[in-house]
Coordinates of C-alpha atoms and ligand atoms in Angstrom, one line a residue:
X49 CA -6.3 -6.4 -27.5
X50 CA -9.6 -8.1 -27.2
X51 CA -12.6 -5.9 -26.6
X52 CA -14.6 -6.6 -23.4
X53 CA -17.6 -8.8 -24.0
X54 CA -21.0 -7.1 -24.2
X55 CA -21.9 -7.5 -20.5
X56 CA -18.7 -5.8 -19.3
X57 CA -18.8 -3.1 -22.0
X58 CA -22.4 -2.2 -21.2
X59 CA -21.6 -1.9 -17.5
X60 CA -18.5 0.2 -18.4
X61 CA -20.7 2.5 -20.5
X62 CA -23.1 2.9 -17.6
X63 CA -20.1 3.5 -15.3
X64 CA -19.0 6.4 -17.4
X65 CA -22.4 8.0 -17.1
X66 CA -22.7 7.6 -13.3
X67 CA -19.2 7.8 -11.8
X68 CA -17.0 10.8 -11.7
X69 CA -14.3 10.5 -14.3
X70 CA -11.2 10.6 -12.0
X71 CA -10.2 7.0 -12.6
X72 CA -10.8 7.0 -16.4
X73 CA -12.6 4.0 -17.8
X74 CA -12.0 0.9 -15.6
X75 CA -10.3 -2.1 -17.2
X76 CA -12.6 -4.8 -15.9
X77 CA -15.9 -5.4 -14.2
X78 CA -15.1 -7.9 -11.5
X79 CA -17.6 -10.1 -9.9
X80 CA -16.2 -12.6 -7.4
X81 CA -12.9 -14.0 -6.3
X82 CA -11.2 -17.0 -4.6
X83 CA -7.7 -16.7 -3.2
X84 CA -5.5 -15.1 -5.9
X85 CA -8.1 -15.6 -8.6
X86 CA -10.9 -13.2 -9.7
X87 CA -13.6 -13.5 -12.2
X88 CA -15.3 -10.8 -14.3
X89 CA -19.0 -10.5 -15.0
X90 CA -18.4 -12.3 -18.3
X91 CA -17.0 -15.3 -16.5
X92 CA -13.3 -14.7 -17.5
X93 CA -10.8 -15.7 -14.8
X94 CA -7.7 -13.6 -13.9
X95 CA -4.8 -14.2 -11.6
X96 CA -4.8 -11.1 -9.4
X97 CA -1.2 -10.0 -8.9
X98 CA -2.2 -6.6 -7.8
X99 CA -4.4 -7.6 -4.9
X100 CA -6.4 -4.3 -4.8
X101 CA -3.0 -2.5 -4.8
X102 CA -1.5 -4.3 -1.8
X103 CA -4.8 -4.5 0.0
X104 CA -6.2 -8.0 -0.3
X105 CA -3.6 -9.5 2.0
X106 CA -5.6 -12.7 2.4
X107 CA -6.7 -12.8 -1.2
X108 CA -10.4 -13.0 -2.1
X109 CA -13.1 -14.7 -0.1
X110 CA -10.8 -16.0 2.7
X111 CA -13.0 -17.9 5.1
X112 CA -11.4 -16.4 8.2
X113 CA -12.1 -12.8 7.0
X114 CA -15.6 -13.6 5.6
X115 CA -16.6 -15.3 8.9
X116 CA -15.1 -12.5 11.1
X117 CA -16.9 -9.8 9.2
X118 CA -20.2 -11.8 9.0
X119 CA -20.1 -12.5 12.7
X120 CA -19.3 -8.9 13.6
X121 CA -22.0 -7.6 11.3
X122 CA -24.6 -9.6 13.1
X123 CA -23.3 -8.2 16.4
X124 CA -22.4 -4.6 16.1
X125 CA -21.2 -2.7 13.0
X126 CA -20.7 0.9 14.2
X127 CA -20.9 2.7 17.5
X128 CA -19.0 6.1 17.1
X129 CA -15.9 7.0 19.0
X130 CA -18.0 8.1 22.0
X131 CA -17.7 4.4 22.8
X132 CA -15.3 1.6 22.2
X133 CA -15.7 -2.1 21.5
X134 CA -13.8 -5.3 22.1
X135 CA -12.5 -5.6 18.5
X136 CA -11.1 -2.0 18.6
X137 CA -9.1 -2.5 21.8
X138 CA -7.9 -5.9 20.7
X139 CA -6.8 -4.7 17.3
X140 CA -4.9 -1.8 18.7
X141 CA -3.1 -4.1 21.2
X142 CA -2.2 -6.6 18.5
X143 CA -0.7 -3.8 16.2
X144 CA 1.4 -2.5 19.1
X145 CA 2.5 -6.1 19.9
X146 CA 3.5 -6.9 16.3
X147 CA 5.3 -3.5 16.0
X148 CA 7.3 -4.2 19.1
X149 CA 6.2 -0.8 20.2
X150 CA 7.5 0.5 23.5
X151 CA 5.3 1.1 26.5
X152 CA 3.3 4.3 26.1
X153 CA 2.7 3.7 22.3
X154 CA -0.8 4.2 21.0
X155 CA -3.0 3.7 17.9
X156 CA -5.4 6.1 16.3
X157 CA -7.7 4.4 13.7
X158 CA -8.6 5.9 10.4
X159 CA -10.4 4.7 7.3
X160 CA -7.7 5.1 4.6
X161 CA -4.0 5.8 4.0
X162 CA -4.4 9.5 3.3
X163 CA -6.3 9.9 6.6
X164 CA -3.5 8.2 8.4
X165 CA -1.1 10.6 6.9
X166 CA -3.3 13.6 7.8
X167 CA -3.2 12.4 11.4
X168 CA 0.6 12.2 11.1
X169 CA 0.7 15.8 9.8
X170 CA -1.3 16.9 12.8
X171 CA 1.2 15.1 15.0
X172 CA 4.0 16.9 13.3
X173 CA 2.3 20.2 13.8
X174 CA 2.1 19.6 17.5
X175 CA 5.9 19.7 17.8
X176 CA 5.4 23.5 17.2
X177 CA 7.9 23.2 14.3
X178 CA 6.2 24.1 11.0
X179 CA 8.4 22.1 8.5
X180 CA 7.9 18.7 7.1
X181 CA 10.5 17.0 4.9
X182 CA 9.4 14.3 2.5
X183 CA 11.1 12.6 -0.4
X184 CA 11.0 13.2 -4.2
X185 CA 8.9 10.4 -5.7
X186 CA 6.9 10.0 -2.5
X187 CA 3.2 9.2 -2.5
X188 CA 1.4 9.8 0.7
X189 CA -2.2 10.2 -0.6
X190 CA -4.6 12.7 -2.3
X191 CA -6.3 14.6 0.5
X192 CA -4.9 18.2 0.5
X193 CA -2.7 17.8 3.5
X194 CA -1.3 14.4 2.4
X195 CA -1.0 15.8 -1.2
X196 CA 1.4 18.4 0.1
X197 CA 3.7 15.5 1.0
X198 CA 3.1 13.6 -2.2
X199 CA 5.7 14.7 -4.8
X200 CA 4.2 14.0 -8.3
X201 CA 3.5 17.4 -10.0
X202 CA 0.6 16.0 -12.0
X203 CA -1.2 15.2 -8.7
X204 CA -0.3 18.4 -7.0
X205 CA -0.4 21.2 -9.5
X206 CA -4.2 21.3 -10.2
X207 CA -4.7 22.0 -6.4
X208 CA -2.0 24.4 -5.6
X209 CA -1.5 26.3 -3.3
X210 CA -1.2 23.3 -1.0
X211 CA -0.3 23.2 2.7
X212 CA 2.9 25.2 3.1
X213 CA 6.1 24.0 4.9
X214 CA 6.9 20.8 3.0
X215 CA 10.3 20.3 1.4
X216 CA 11.1 17.4 -0.9
X217 CA 14.6 16.0 -1.0
X218 CA 16.0 13.5 -3.4
X219 CA 15.1 9.9 -2.4
X220 CA 18.0 8.1 -0.8
X221 CA 20.4 11.0 -0.6
X222 CA 21.5 11.3 3.1
X223 CA 23.4 14.6 2.6
X224 CA 20.4 16.2 1.1
X225 CA 18.2 15.0 4.0
X226 CA 20.7 16.2 6.5
X227 CA 20.8 19.6 4.8
X228 CA 17.0 19.9 4.7
X229 CA 16.3 19.0 8.4
X230 CA 16.6 22.0 10.6
X231 CA 15.4 23.3 14.0
X232 CA 12.2 24.2 12.2
X233 CA 11.5 20.6 11.0
X234 CA 8.7 18.9 12.9
X235 CA 8.9 15.6 11.0
X236 CA 10.6 13.7 8.2
X237 CA 8.0 11.5 6.5
X238 CA 9.2 8.7 4.4
X239 CA 8.0 5.4 2.8
X240 CA 10.3 2.6 3.9
X241 CA 10.2 1.6 0.2
X242 CA 8.6 3.9 -2.3
X243 CA 5.6 2.1 -3.7
X244 CA 3.8 4.4 -6.2
X245 CA 7.2 5.7 -7.5
X246 CA 7.8 2.3 -8.9
X247 CA 8.6 0.0 -6.0
X248 CA 12.0 1.8 -5.3
X249 CA 13.9 0.7 -2.3
X250 CA 16.0 3.3 -0.3
X251 CA 19.7 3.4 -0.7
X252 CA 21.4 1.1 1.9
X253 CA 21.5 2.7 5.3
X254 CA 19.2 5.6 4.3
X255 CA 16.5 4.9 6.9
X256 CA 19.0 4.5 9.6
X257 CA 20.6 7.8 8.6
X258 CA 17.1 9.4 8.6
X259 CA 16.6 8.1 12.1
X260 CA 19.9 9.6 13.2
X261 CA 19.3 12.9 11.5
X262 CA 15.8 13.3 13.0
X263 CA 17.0 12.3 16.5
X264 CA 19.8 14.8 16.3
X265 CA 17.5 17.6 15.1
X266 CA 14.7 16.8 17.5
X267 CA 12.3 16.1 14.6
X268 CA 9.9 13.2 14.4
X269 CA 10.6 10.3 12.0
X270 CA 7.3 9.2 10.5
X271 CA 7.4 6.1 8.3
X272 CA 4.5 5.7 5.9
X273 CA 3.8 2.0 6.0
X274 CA 0.5 2.2 4.2
X275 CA 1.8 0.1 1.4
X276 CA 4.7 -1.7 3.0
X277 CA 3.0 -2.7 6.3
X278 CA 1.0 -5.8 7.4
X279 CA 3.4 -8.4 6.1
X280 CA 3.7 -7.0 2.6
X281 CA 7.6 -7.0 2.6
X282 CA 7.9 -10.2 4.7
X283 CA 8.1 -8.5 8.1
X284 CA 5.0 -7.2 9.9
X285 CA 6.3 -3.7 9.1
X286 CA 9.2 -2.8 6.8
X287 CA 10.9 -0.7 9.4
X288 CA 11.6 -3.9 11.4
X289 CA 13.9 -5.1 8.5
X290 CA 15.6 -1.7 8.3
X291 CA 16.7 -1.7 11.9
X292 CA 15.1 1.6 12.9
X293 CA 12.3 2.5 15.2
X294 CA 10.2 5.4 14.0
X295 CA 8.4 7.9 16.2
X296 CA 5.2 7.2 14.3
X297 CA 3.9 5.0 11.4
X298 CA 0.9 5.2 9.2
X299 CA -1.1 2.1 8.2
X300 CA -4.0 1.2 5.9
X301 CA -4.3 -1.0 2.8
X302 CA -3.6 -4.6 4.0
X303 CA -4.8 -4.0 7.6
X304 CA -8.4 -4.7 6.8
X305 CA -7.8 -7.1 3.9
X306 CA -10.2 -5.0 1.8
X307 CA -12.4 -3.5 4.5
X308 CA -11.4 0.1 4.8
X309 CA -9.3 0.8 7.9
X310 CA -6.1 2.6 8.6
X311 CA -4.2 3.9 11.5
X312 CA -1.5 6.1 13.0
X313 CA 0.7 4.4 15.5
X314 CA 2.6 6.7 17.9
X315 CA 5.7 5.2 19.5
X316 CA 6.4 5.9 23.2
X317 CA 4.6 8.2 25.7
X318 CA 6.2 11.5 24.5
X319 CA 5.0 11.2 20.9
X320 CA 1.7 9.7 21.9
X321 CA 1.1 12.7 24.3
X322 CA 1.2 15.2 21.4
X323 CA -2.4 14.5 20.4
X324 CA -4.6 15.0 23.4
X325 CA -8.4 14.8 23.8
X326 CA -10.3 16.8 21.3
X327 CA -7.4 17.3 18.9
X328 CA -8.4 14.8 16.4
X329 CA -11.2 12.5 15.6
X330 CA -13.1 10.4 13.0
X331 CA -16.7 9.2 12.8
X332 CA -16.0 5.8 11.3
X333 CA -12.4 5.3 12.3
X334 CA -11.9 2.1 14.3
X335 CA -15.5 0.9 14.1
X336 CA -16.1 -2.7 15.3
X337 CA -16.7 -4.1 11.8
X338 CA -13.4 -2.8 10.4
X339 CA -11.5 -3.8 13.5
X340 CA -12.9 -7.3 13.4
X341 CA -11.6 -7.5 9.8
X342 CA -8.2 -6.2 11.0
X343 CA -8.0 -8.8 13.7
X344 CA -8.9 -11.6 11.3
X345 CA -6.2 -10.4 8.9
X346 CA -3.5 -10.2 11.5
X347 CA -4.5 -13.6 13.1
X348 CA -4.5 -15.3 9.7
X349 CA -1.1 -13.8 8.7
X350 CA 0.3 -15.3 11.9
X351 CA -1.5 -18.7 11.8
X352 CA -0.8 -19.3 8.1
X353 CA 2.9 -18.2 8.4
X354 CA 2.3 -15.6 5.7
X355 CA 5.3 -13.4 6.7
X356 CA 7.7 -16.2 6.0
X357 CA 5.7 -17.1 2.9
X358 CA 5.8 -13.5 1.6
X359 CA 9.5 -13.4 2.0
X360 CA 10.1 -16.8 0.4
X361 CA 7.6 -16.3 -2.4
X362 CA 9.1 -12.9 -3.2
X363 CA 12.6 -14.3 -3.4
X364 CA 11.3 -17.2 -5.6
X365 CA 9.7 -14.6 -7.9
X366 CA 12.9 -12.6 -8.2
X367 CA 15.0 -15.7 -8.9
X368 CA 12.5 -16.9 -11.6
X369 CA 12.3 -13.5 -13.3
X370 CA 16.1 -13.3 -13.4
X371 CA 16.2 -16.7 -15.0
X372 CA 13.9 -15.7 -17.8
X373 CA 16.9 -14.8 -19.9
X374 CA 15.1 -12.3 -22.0
X375 CA 17.0 -9.1 -22.6
X376 CA 13.7 -7.1 -22.5
X377 CA 13.4 -8.1 -18.8
X378 CA 16.1 -6.3 -16.8
X379 CA 15.4 -7.4 -13.2
X380 CA 13.2 -7.3 -10.2
X381 CA 13.3 -4.9 -7.3
X382 CA 11.4 -4.5 -4.0
X383 CA 10.9 -6.8 -1.0
X384 CA 8.7 -9.7 -0.1
X385 CA 5.5 -9.5 -2.2
X386 CA 5.9 -5.9 -3.1
X387 CA 7.9 -6.1 -6.4
X388 CA 8.5 -4.4 -9.7
X389 CA 9.6 -6.3 -12.7
X390 CA 11.8 -3.9 -14.7
X391 CA 11.9 -3.7 -18.5
X392 CA 14.5 -2.5 -20.9
X393 CA 12.0 0.0 -22.5
X394 CA 8.8 1.9 -21.8
X395 CA 6.6 -1.2 -22.4
X396 CA 4.9 -1.6 -19.0
X397 CA 1.5 -0.2 -20.0
X398 CA 1.3 -2.3 -23.1
X399 CA 2.6 -5.4 -21.3
X400 CA -0.1 -4.9 -18.6
X401 CA -2.8 -4.7 -21.3
X402 CA -1.4 -7.9 -22.9
X403 CA -1.3 -9.5 -19.4
X404 CA -4.9 -8.7 -18.8
X405 CA -5.9 -10.2 -22.1
X406 CA -3.9 -13.3 -21.1
X407 CA -5.6 -13.5 -17.7
X408 CA -3.2 -11.7 -15.4
X409 CA -3.9 -8.5 -13.4
X410 CA -0.7 -6.5 -13.0
X411 CA 0.0 -2.8 -12.6
X412 CA 2.3 -0.7 -14.9
X413 CA 3.5 1.4 -11.9
X414 CA 6.1 3.2 -14.1
X415 CA 6.7 3.2 -17.9
X416 CA 9.4 0.6 -17.5
X417 CA 8.2 -1.2 -14.4
X418 CA 5.4 -3.7 -13.7
X419 CA 4.3 -3.8 -10.1
X420 CA 3.2 -7.0 -8.5
X421 CA 1.6 -6.8 -5.0
X422 CA -0.4 -10.1 -5.0
X423 CA -2.3 -11.5 -2.1
X424 CA 0.1 -12.8 0.6
X425 CA -1.6 -16.2 0.0
X426 CA -0.4 -16.4 -3.6
X427 CA 1.4 -19.6 -4.3
X428 CA 4.8 -19.9 -6.0
X429 CA 3.2 -21.9 -8.8
X430 CA 0.8 -19.0 -9.4
X431 CA 3.7 -16.6 -9.6
X432 CA 5.4 -19.0 -12.1
X433 CA 2.4 -18.8 -14.4
X434 CA 3.1 -15.1 -14.8
X435 CA 6.8 -15.4 -15.1
X436 CA 6.5 -18.1 -17.8
X437 CA 4.1 -15.9 -19.7
X438 CA 6.3 -12.8 -19.6
X439 CA 8.2 -13.3 -22.9
X440 CA 4.9 -13.9 -24.8
X441 CA 3.4 -10.8 -23.1
X442 CA 6.3 -8.8 -24.3
X443 CA 5.8 -10.2 -27.8
X444 CA 2.2 -9.2 -27.6
X445 CA 2.9 -5.6 -26.5
X446 CA 2.2 -3.3 -29.5
X447 CA 5.3 -2.6 -31.6
X448 CA 5.0 1.2 -31.4
X449 CA 5.5 1.2 -27.7
X450 CA 8.9 -0.5 -27.9
Ligands
PLP8 N1 0.7 6.3 1.6 C1 1.2 5.4 0.8 C2 2.6 4.9 1.0 C3 0.4 4.8 -0.2 O1 1.0 3.9 -1.0 C4 -0.9 5.2 -0.4 C5 -1.7 4.7 -1.4 O2 -1.3 4.1 -2.4 C6 -1.4 6.2 0.5 C7 -0.6 6.7 1.5 C8 -2.8 6.7 0.4 O3 -3.7 5.7 0.8 P1 -5.2 5.8 0.4 O4 -5.4 5.6 -1.0 O5 -5.9 4.7 1.2 O6 -5.7 7.1 0.9

């Protein structure tokens, strides 16, 4: 592993004296970007195959996003939710249209994924049923309400006791879900494809079964599309490929292309009516600057055909990885441009380090899985650069981790 050059290492030292240590020592000090490329402060270039963890949908420095933000910044940045603005109304309308949401559906804007999940928790509480069912392996955020839905013990345990009433069931097991959902269940909250757990798709038919189970029990089905939404899986929203319509979905990440914005979308008048004036709020949520960014992202995904591209490029990636013919690479899972390359051993962290040294930013999402969530504008040729390098990255992974 090459040590960061002096400029980076000096900044990283200063980081450690100024920033709370929750993220550990960052890997790079990044300075600017263009499309799927980013450069660090020492002038080294990297192919960004993480995209800010499925956030930079349009890549870095996309002219449509830069110009929309610049224009809006010169006009109106923030007004509070005592007032609204043209971008706020237009973005909400656009989201509802792309979601094929029925009449009476509504949007509540937030600033992050966890806040969107918090809003969904409040929605569930309004059913007057105290229970929430979530899945083992689920990640729904780190605020204390969302954390109660997140499954990973290492994230939860330091903060227990968490919000009561949450039951976790094995991911993809319909019978377990059916058994857990009762007349006391307000909502079932699921990721359409588990991102942080290692890009793990549901078992076939699982989401449809979840829809049936919740409908029968009178519970809400909330799909957490924070990571999967906004074209990431090749559809506007992953639920559209699964053939289900949720009662609510949460959004964030890709929506602002890097500008913080999220949302809760409630489907139909009955669910939308659960949160009435005064029941929820946010100072920043849905401000004109963030909404202008959201509009630019959605418009550009549409005008550049990025849904189709995400689907085709993801399939290209999967085919290319499968053709590598190296027994250390066992496959690819996921959808669109949310993928994990799976390995025959626990090499992912070492491979990610070797990848960084070779100029690729990837994420070791699990010990044996490397997540790729590149900008939706990444080209197939750029993806090939990584696939072609994979065997040498595995060779470079330190021996003791094999
Ligand atoms: N929900 C899902 C499915 C996520 O993947 C994440 C973040 O990775 C969150 C919620 C939390 O989002 P944020 O980090 O913006 O709070």
